[in-house]
């Protein structure tokens, strides 16, 4: 038996562009196989295969995998999550196609799922208990959900959650893990209480450094001794006014896959710090040492490394705030559009702990950029929506690119940024394909 190793289209394009063209263009491959990159004859072949010209082909970067080639994946059959793309079924991991993230506030059914283990079954919210303890907690206390609701101020905030591995599929060489494309992001509202109110009620000792969580999910191996994941945040992040212990998402029970009946939400950081099925919080006098806290999990090289390098764990740092990023949610990539009409373009942008200062669109492979109209965030750590329009000078194949900048002046890279062993933090610009006819 031969074993087949699957490789991504991005890897294929890097290794063997001719083979990649053949796969991407099927029977028209004969014409395209001579394309090469940035060769005039190649571009001609590409437009032949597309059945249309590429008006801005002179700006097309070498090695660019056309946005029109994005893979067609199957929908999930997860109840209440129809339309999501299943990346793994045990544990369940499913991402949301960009065009289904068009709502300002992500509906429950379109919130991605990233499970490290197996969610609890037959959850009884009436008898759910949340234990607060740890060596730097002054008075360890156990709360029911009713206790939380009655003893502390209720808060509703719109908060963005993005998996640290969102965009992993674009790294070359490929990084192991779920091959997220763009859809491990969502920004619903969460209702609950401030984590800091609960921690202060129990008393936080002066030597507190970190806050860790535990959830009721079980390890995929079935071994009850093992935790699927137990991460957390430094005490300062935990004490921010936006860090919540939440029991509702968009005014309803949190979907079971997203942490019902209780979860932590510390937005702007990798989603992995926001514990689901939350039943224990520990205030630590050291960096929390739960499962997947240590490198290489949710860590990146402290200094940049060559793609494919082996990086010793002690040369990695834990990911904190997520980088600036944006997504086009309308129109759907691949649409055909009347070239005489303006095309409405909209989406969202977010920047970890920072704010967005501007979002820009390009229809000429990044040669020129125009600003979009940017909405304010509903609150700190919520994404910001942008809208604009594009007018195409003539019929042909176009890509609409989006690029956001944060209030520190950092903007998204055009190409996949710093390769890292686990494929985190890809905030390359999002691109969609448009056929102007
Ligand atoms: N208990 C528990 N909490 C967890 C996880 C998990 O597997 N178990 N996954 C984490 C990761 S890696 C992410 S990205 C987010 C995903 O949240 P979501 O599934 O609601 O989108 O939850 C985090 N919290
Ligand atoms: Mo994640």
CSV table of N, CA and C and ligand atoms in Angstrom, one decimal, residues 111-117 163 213 215 217 229 257-258 263 271-272 274-277 298, ligand 1:
chain,number,residue,atom,x,y,z
A,111,UNK,N,-21.5,30.8,14.3
A,111,UNK,CA,-20.3,30.9,15.1
A,111,UNK,C,-19.5,29.7,15.0
A,112,UNK,N,-18.2,29.8,14.6
A,112,UNK,CA,-17.4,28.6,14.3
A,112,UNK,C,-17.2,27.8,15.6
A,113,UNK,N,-16.8,26.5,15.3
A,113,UNK,CA,-16.6,25.6,16.4
A,113,UNK,C,-15.1,25.1,16.4
A,114,UNK,N,-14.5,25.3,17.6
A,114,UNK,CA,-13.1,24.8,17.7
A,114,UNK,C,-13.1,24.0,19.0
A,115,UNK,N,-13.2,22.6,18.9
A,115,UNK,CA,-13.1,21.8,20.1
A,115,UNK,C,-11.8,21.0,20.1
A,116,UNK,N,-11.2,21.0,21.3
A,116,UNK,CA,-10.0,20.2,21.5
A,116,UNK,C,-10.3,18.8,22.1
A,117,UNK,N,-11.5,18.7,22.6
A,117,UNK,CA,-11.9,17.4,23.2
A,117,UNK,C,-13.4,17.2,22.9
A,163,UNK,N,-9.8,32.0,16.4
A,163,UNK,CA,-8.8,31.0,16.8
A,163,UNK,C,-7.4,31.4,16.4
A,213,UNK,N,-8.4,28.5,33.3
A,213,UNK,CA,-9.7,27.9,33.3
A,213,UNK,C,-9.7,26.4,33.1
A,215,UNK,N,-12.6,23.3,31.9
A,215,UNK,CA,-14.0,23.0,31.4
A,215,UNK,C,-14.4,21.6,31.6
A,217,UNK,N,-15.4,19.5,29.3
A,217,UNK,CA,-15.2,18.6,28.2
A,217,UNK,C,-14.2,17.6,28.5
A,229,UNK,N,-7.9,20.8,27.2
A,229,UNK,CA,-7.2,22.2,27.2
A,229,UNK,C,-7.5,22.9,28.5
A,257,UNK,N,-22.0,23.5,21.3
A,257,UNK,CA,-20.7,23.4,20.8
A,257,UNK,C,-19.8,24.6,21.2
A,258,UNK,N,-20.5,25.7,21.5
A,258,UNK,CA,-19.7,26.9,21.9
A,258,UNK,C,-19.6,27.1,23.4
A,263,UNK,N,-19.3,30.1,29.7
A,263,UNK,CA,-17.9,30.1,29.2
A,263,UNK,C,-17.2,31.4,29.6
A,271,UNK,N,-8.6,32.5,20.6
A,271,UNK,CA,-9.9,32.0,21.1
A,271,UNK,C,-9.6,31.0,22.2
A,272,UNK,N,-8.5,30.4,22.2
A,272,UNK,CA,-8.1,29.3,23.2
A,272,UNK,C,-8.1,29.8,24.6
A,274,UNK,N,-10.4,31.5,25.9
A,274,UNK,CA,-11.8,31.7,26.3
A,274,UNK,C,-12.5,30.4,26.6
A,275,UNK,N,-12.3,29.9,27.8
A,275,UNK,CA,-12.7,28.5,28.2
A,275,UNK,C,-14.2,28.3,28.0
A,276,UNK,N,-14.6,27.1,27.4
A,276,UNK,CA,-16.0,26.7,27.2
A,276,UNK,C,-16.3,25.7,28.3
A,277,UNK,N,-17.6,25.5,28.5
A,277,UNK,CA,-18.1,24.6,29.5
A,277,UNK,C,-17.4,24.8,30.8
A,298,UNK,N,-0.1,27.3,21.0
A,298,UNK,CA,-0.4,28.7,21.0
A,298,UNK,C,0.8,29.6,21.3
B,1,LIG,N1,-13.2,23.8,27.5
B,1,LIG,C1,-12.7,24.2,26.3
B,1,LIG,N2,-12.6,25.5,26.0
B,1,LIG,C2,-12.2,25.9,24.8
B,1,LIG,C3,-11.8,25.0,23.8
B,1,LIG,C4,-11.9,23.6,24.1
B,1,LIG,O1,-11.7,22.7,23.3
B,1,LIG,N3,-12.4,23.3,25.4
B,1,LIG,N4,-11.3,25.5,22.6
B,1,LIG,C5,-10.7,26.8,22.6
B,1,LIG,C6,-10.3,27.3,21.3
B,1,LIG,S1,-8.8,26.7,20.7
B,1,LIG,C7,-11.0,28.2,20.7
B,1,LIG,S2,-10.4,28.9,19.3
B,1,LIG,C8,-12.3,28.7,21.2
B,1,LIG,C9,-13.4,28.4,20.2
B,1,LIG,O2,-14.6,28.9,20.6
B,1,LIG,P1,-15.9,28.5,19.8
B,1,LIG,O3,-15.8,27.0,19.5
B,1,LIG,O4,-17.1,28.9,20.6
B,1,LIG,O5,-15.9,29.2,18.5
B,1,LIG,O6,-12.7,28.0,22.4
B,1,LIG,C10,-11.6,27.8,23.3
B,1,LIG,N5,-12.1,27.3,24.5
